[in-house]
Short mmCIF file of C-alpha atoms in Angstrom, two decimals:
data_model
loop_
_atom_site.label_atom_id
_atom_site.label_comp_id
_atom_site.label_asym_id
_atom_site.label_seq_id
_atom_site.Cartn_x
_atom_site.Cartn_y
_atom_site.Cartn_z
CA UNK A 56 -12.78 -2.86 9.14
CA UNK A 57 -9.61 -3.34 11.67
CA UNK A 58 -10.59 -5.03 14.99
CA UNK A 59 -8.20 -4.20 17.23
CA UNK A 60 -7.21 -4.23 21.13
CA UNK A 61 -10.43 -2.41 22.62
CA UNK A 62 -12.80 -3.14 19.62
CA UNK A 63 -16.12 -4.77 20.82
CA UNK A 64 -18.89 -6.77 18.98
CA UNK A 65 -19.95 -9.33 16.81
CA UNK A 66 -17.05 -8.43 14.39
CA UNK A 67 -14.65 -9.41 16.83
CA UNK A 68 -16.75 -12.30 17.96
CA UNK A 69 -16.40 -13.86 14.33
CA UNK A 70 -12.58 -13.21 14.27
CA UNK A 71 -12.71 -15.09 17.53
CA UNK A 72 -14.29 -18.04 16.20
CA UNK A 73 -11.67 -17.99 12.82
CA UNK A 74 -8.92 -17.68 15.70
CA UNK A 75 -10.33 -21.24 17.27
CA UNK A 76 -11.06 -22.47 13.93
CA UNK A 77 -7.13 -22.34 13.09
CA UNK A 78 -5.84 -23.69 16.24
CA UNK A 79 -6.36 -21.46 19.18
CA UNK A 80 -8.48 -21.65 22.01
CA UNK A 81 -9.43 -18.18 23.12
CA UNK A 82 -12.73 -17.06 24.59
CA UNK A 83 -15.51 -15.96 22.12
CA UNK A 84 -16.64 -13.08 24.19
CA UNK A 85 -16.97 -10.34 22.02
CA UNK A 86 -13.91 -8.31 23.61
CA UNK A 87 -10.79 -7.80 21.80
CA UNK A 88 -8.42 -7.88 24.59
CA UNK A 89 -4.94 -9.04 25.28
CA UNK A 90 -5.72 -12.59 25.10
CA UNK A 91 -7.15 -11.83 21.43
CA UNK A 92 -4.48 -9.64 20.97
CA UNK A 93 -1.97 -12.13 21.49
CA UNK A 94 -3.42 -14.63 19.12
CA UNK A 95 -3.56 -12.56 16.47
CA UNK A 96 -0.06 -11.86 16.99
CA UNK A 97 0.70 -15.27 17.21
CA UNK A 98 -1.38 -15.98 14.02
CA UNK A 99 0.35 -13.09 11.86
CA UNK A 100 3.90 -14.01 12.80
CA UNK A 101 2.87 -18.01 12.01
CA UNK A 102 1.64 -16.99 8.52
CA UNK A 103 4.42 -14.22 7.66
CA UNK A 104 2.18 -11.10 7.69
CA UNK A 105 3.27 -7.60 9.28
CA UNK A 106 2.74 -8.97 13.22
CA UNK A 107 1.12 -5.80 14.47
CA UNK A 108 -1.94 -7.30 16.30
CA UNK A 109 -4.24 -5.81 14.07
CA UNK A 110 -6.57 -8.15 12.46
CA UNK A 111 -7.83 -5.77 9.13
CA UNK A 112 -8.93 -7.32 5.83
CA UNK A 113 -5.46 -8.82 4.77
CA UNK A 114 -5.54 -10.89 8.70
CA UNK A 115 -9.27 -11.94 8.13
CA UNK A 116 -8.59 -12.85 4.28
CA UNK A 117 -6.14 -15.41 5.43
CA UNK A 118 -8.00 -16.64 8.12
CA UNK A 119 -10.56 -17.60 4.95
CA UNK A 120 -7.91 -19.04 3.47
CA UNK A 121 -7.26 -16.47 0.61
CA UNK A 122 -3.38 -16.23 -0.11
CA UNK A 123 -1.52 -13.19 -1.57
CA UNK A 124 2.09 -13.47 -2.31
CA UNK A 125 1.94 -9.79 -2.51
CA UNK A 126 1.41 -8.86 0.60
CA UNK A 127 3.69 -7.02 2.58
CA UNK A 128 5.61 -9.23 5.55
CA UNK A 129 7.17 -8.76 8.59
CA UNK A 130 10.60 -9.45 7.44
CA UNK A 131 10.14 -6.70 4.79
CA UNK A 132 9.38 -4.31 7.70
CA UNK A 133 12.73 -5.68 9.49
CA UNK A 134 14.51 -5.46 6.74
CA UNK A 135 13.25 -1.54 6.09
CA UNK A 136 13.83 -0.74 9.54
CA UNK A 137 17.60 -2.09 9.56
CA UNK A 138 18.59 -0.06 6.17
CA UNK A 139 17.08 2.75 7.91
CA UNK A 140 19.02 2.09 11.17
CA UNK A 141 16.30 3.24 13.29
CA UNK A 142 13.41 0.59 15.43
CA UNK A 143 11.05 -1.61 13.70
CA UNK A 144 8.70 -0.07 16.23
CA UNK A 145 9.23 2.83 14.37
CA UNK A 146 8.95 1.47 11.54
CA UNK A 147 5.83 -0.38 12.11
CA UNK A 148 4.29 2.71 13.62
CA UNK A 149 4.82 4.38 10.42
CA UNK A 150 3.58 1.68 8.17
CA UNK A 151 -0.09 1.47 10.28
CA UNK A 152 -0.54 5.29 10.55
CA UNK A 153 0.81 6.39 7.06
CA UNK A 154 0.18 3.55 4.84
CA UNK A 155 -3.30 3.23 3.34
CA UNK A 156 -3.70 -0.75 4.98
CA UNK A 157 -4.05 -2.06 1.54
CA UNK A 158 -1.55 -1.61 -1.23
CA UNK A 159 -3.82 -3.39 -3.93
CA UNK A 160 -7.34 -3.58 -4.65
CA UNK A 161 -8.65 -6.17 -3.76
CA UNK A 162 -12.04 -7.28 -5.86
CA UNK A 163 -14.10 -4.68 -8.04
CA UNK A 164 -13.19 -3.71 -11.79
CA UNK A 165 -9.68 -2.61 -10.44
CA UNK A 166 -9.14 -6.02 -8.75
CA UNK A 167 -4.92 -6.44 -8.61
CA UNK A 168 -4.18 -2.62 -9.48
CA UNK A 169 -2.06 -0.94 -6.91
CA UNK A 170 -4.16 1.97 -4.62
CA UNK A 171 -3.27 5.35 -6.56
CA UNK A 172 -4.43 9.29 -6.19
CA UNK A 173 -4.65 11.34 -8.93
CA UNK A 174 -3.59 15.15 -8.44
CA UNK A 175 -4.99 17.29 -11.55
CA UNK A 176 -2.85 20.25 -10.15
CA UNK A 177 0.01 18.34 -10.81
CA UNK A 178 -0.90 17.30 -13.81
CA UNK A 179 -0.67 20.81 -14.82
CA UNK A 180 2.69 21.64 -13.55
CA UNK A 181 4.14 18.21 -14.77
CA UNK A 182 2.25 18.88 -18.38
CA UNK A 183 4.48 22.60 -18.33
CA UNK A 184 7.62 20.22 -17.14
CA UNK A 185 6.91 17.99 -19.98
CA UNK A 186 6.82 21.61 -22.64
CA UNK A 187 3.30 21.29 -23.06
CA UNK A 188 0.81 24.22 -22.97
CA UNK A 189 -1.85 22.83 -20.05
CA UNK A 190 -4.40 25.86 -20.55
CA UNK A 191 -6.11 23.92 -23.73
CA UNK A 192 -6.25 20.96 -21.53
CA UNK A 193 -7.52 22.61 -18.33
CA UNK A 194 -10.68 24.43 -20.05
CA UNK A 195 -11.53 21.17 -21.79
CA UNK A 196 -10.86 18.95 -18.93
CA UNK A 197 -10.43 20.40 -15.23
CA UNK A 198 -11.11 17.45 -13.53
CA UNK A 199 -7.90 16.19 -14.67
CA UNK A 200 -5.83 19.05 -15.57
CA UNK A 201 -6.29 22.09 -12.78
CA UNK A 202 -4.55 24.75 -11.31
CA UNK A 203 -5.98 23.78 -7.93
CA UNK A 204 -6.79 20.34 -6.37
CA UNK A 205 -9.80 18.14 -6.45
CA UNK A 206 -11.64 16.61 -8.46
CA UNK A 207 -10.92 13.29 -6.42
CA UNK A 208 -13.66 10.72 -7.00
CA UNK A 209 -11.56 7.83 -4.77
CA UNK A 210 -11.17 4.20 -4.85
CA UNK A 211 -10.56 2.57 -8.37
CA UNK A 212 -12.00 5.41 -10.08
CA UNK A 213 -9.08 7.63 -9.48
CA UNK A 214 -7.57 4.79 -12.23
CA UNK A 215 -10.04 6.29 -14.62
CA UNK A 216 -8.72 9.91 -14.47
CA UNK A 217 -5.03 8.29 -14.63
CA UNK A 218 -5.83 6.86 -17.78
CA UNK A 219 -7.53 9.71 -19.27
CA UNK A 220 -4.67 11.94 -18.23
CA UNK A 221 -2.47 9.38 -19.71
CA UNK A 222 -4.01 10.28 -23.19
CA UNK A 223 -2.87 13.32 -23.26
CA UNK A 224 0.66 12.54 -21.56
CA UNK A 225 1.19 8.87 -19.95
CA UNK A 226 4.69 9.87 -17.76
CA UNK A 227 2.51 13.22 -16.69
CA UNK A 228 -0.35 11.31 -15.49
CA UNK A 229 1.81 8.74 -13.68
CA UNK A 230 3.71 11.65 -12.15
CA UNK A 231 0.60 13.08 -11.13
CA UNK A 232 -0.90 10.29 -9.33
CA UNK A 233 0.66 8.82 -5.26
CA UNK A 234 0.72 5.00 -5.19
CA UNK A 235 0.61 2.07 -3.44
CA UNK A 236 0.61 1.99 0.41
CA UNK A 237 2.74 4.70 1.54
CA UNK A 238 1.38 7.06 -1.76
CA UNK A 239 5.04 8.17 -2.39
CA UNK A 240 4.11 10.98 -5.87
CA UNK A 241 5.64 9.52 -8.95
CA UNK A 242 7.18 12.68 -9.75
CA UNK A 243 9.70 11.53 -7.14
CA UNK A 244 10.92 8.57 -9.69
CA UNK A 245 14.24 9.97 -10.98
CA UNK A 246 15.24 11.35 -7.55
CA UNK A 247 14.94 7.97 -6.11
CA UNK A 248 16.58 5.89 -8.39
CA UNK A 249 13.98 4.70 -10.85
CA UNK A 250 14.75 4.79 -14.47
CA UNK A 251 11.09 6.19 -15.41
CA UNK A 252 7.94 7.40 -14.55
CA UNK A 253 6.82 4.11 -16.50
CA UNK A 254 8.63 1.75 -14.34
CA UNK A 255 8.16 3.10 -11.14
CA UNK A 256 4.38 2.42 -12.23
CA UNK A 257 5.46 -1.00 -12.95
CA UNK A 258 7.49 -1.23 -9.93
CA UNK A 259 4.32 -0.66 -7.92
CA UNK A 260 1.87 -2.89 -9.08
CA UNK A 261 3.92 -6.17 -8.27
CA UNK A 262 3.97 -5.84 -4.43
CA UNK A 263 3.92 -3.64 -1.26
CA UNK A 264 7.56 -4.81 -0.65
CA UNK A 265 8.62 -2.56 -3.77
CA UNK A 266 6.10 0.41 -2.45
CA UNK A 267 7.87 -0.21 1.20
CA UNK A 268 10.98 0.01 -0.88
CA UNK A 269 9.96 3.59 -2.83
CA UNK A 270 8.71 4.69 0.91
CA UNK A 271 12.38 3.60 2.32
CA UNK A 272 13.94 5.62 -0.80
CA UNK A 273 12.01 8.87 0.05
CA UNK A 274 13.24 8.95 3.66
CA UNK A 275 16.57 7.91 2.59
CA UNK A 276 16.57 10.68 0.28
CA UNK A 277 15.22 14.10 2.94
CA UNK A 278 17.46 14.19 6.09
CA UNK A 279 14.96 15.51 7.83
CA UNK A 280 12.70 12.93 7.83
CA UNK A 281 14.74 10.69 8.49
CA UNK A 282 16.16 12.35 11.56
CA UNK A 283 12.83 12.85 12.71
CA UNK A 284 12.21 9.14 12.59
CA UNK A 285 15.26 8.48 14.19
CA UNK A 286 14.63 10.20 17.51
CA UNK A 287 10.82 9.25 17.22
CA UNK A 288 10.76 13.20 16.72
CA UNK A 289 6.63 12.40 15.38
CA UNK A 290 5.55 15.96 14.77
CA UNK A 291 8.55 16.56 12.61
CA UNK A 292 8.14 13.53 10.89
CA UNK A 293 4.32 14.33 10.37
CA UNK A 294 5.37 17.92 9.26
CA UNK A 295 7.58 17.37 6.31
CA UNK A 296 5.71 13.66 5.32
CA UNK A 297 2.06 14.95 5.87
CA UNK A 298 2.62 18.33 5.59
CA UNK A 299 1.86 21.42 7.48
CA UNK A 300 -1.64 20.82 8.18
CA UNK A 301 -0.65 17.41 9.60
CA UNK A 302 -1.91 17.95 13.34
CA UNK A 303 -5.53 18.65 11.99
CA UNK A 304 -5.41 14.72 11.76
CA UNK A 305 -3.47 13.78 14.56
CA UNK A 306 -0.98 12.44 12.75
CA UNK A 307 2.05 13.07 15.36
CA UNK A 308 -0.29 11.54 18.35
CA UNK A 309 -1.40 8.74 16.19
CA UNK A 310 2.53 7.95 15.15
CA UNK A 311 3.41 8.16 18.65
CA UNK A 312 0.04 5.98 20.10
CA UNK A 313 1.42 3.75 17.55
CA UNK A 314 4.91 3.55 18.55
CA UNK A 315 4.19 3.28 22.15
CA UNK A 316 2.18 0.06 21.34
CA UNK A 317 4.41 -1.37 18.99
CA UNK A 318 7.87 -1.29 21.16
CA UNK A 319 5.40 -2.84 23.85
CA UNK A 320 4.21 -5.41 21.87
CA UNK A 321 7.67 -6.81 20.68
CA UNK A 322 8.66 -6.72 24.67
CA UNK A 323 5.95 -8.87 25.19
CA UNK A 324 6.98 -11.30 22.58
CA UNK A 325 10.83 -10.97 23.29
#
């Protein structure tokens, strides 16, 4: 769950008490409003985390004393936002709206493994890349191999059809599959500098630094996008990242809601 400025109710009440618990002295009211806001703020940029004033499960696991050196930081968002050369506000807006919040799982039979998707469409086109015939593949197994998509069965699972696609083809499968926060495809390894499919994998299960990093790469790598994030040009960002459906979800309004509250919330700091 993310509490955030406007939330209500006993969620927000317990994050108030954690808030006091550490050191602050905010009212427990139930109301997640600017004087929350401010200490969760305060709390993120004391402990290193991305200081958005969002308290969502990496926030609240801290405040119960559960440390992850994987975890993506504010400085790696600065540091992003500088190669770049556009805002951190930009930036930032990007990595709340676009990113999946958690880079990881975090508990469950997947416990450690980075967040991946696995496309069985592209499993057939990267299975015909490879020289292999997909057809046999598809009639015995169209959950994983497909000329359409689907098949999606979400959360850890989706590291079960990786594997099994991985049987018949392991650089396919991790080709086939987005990862991490930002879910940058892994058929994008060679264009962005990685020397294989295999260690991009690898690449992405040591921290959301390196899959801020792959994110980084892709926009360094398609003008466009990187224009459009530039000039805080959010539908054209949302167009060529999310694709041409992208306004079904509001991506462009939520990049730009995002924005609007990020630049304000550093001039508040400043």
């Amino acid at each position: 769950m993310l509490l955030r400025q406007g939330s209500i109710g006993p969620s927000v009440t317990a994050l108030q008490r954690e808030l006091n618990a550490v050191g602050y002295d905010i009212s427990v009211d139930g109301d997640f409003g600017n004087e929350t806001m401010r200490a969760v703020r305060s709390y993120q940029r004391k402990q290193g985390l991305v200081t958005d004033g969002i308290a969502g499960p990496k926030t609240r696991a801290l405040l119960h004393g559960q440390q992850d050196a994987r975890l993506l930081s504010q400085i790696d968002l600065v540091d992003a936002a500088d190669r770049l050369g556009v805002e951190l506000a930009a930036v930032m807006a990007v990595n709340e709206v676009e990113s999946r919040g958690n880079g990881f799982h975090f508990g469950g039979p997947r416990n450690g493994m980075p967040i991946i998707l696995f496309e069985r469409h592209i499993m057939r086109r990267q299975l015909q890349h490879h020289g292999i015939n997909p057809l046999p593949y598809q009639r015995a197994k169209p959950d994983i191999v497909n000329g359409s998509p689907g098949g999606y069965i979400g959360g850890h699972r989706e590291h079960n059809r990786r594997e099994r696609a991985g049987e018949i083809h392991t650089a396919a499968s991790i080709e086939s599959s987005s990862w991490g926060l930002f879910q940058i495809m892994g058929f994008h390894w060679k264009r962005l500098g990685y020397e294989s499919a295999e260690n991009y994998a690898a690449d992405m299960a040591i921290n959301e630094a390196n899959q801020l990093d792959a994110f980084v790469r892709f926009v360094e790598k398609d003008r466009g996008i990187h224009a459009a994030l530039r000039r805080h040009d959010w539908a054209g960002f949302a167009s060529r990242y999310n694709g041409p459906n992208y306004a079904a979800n509001d991506y462009d309004t939520k990049l730009a809601a995002a924005y609007r509250r990020h630049s304000q919330g550093m001039r508040l700091a400043a």
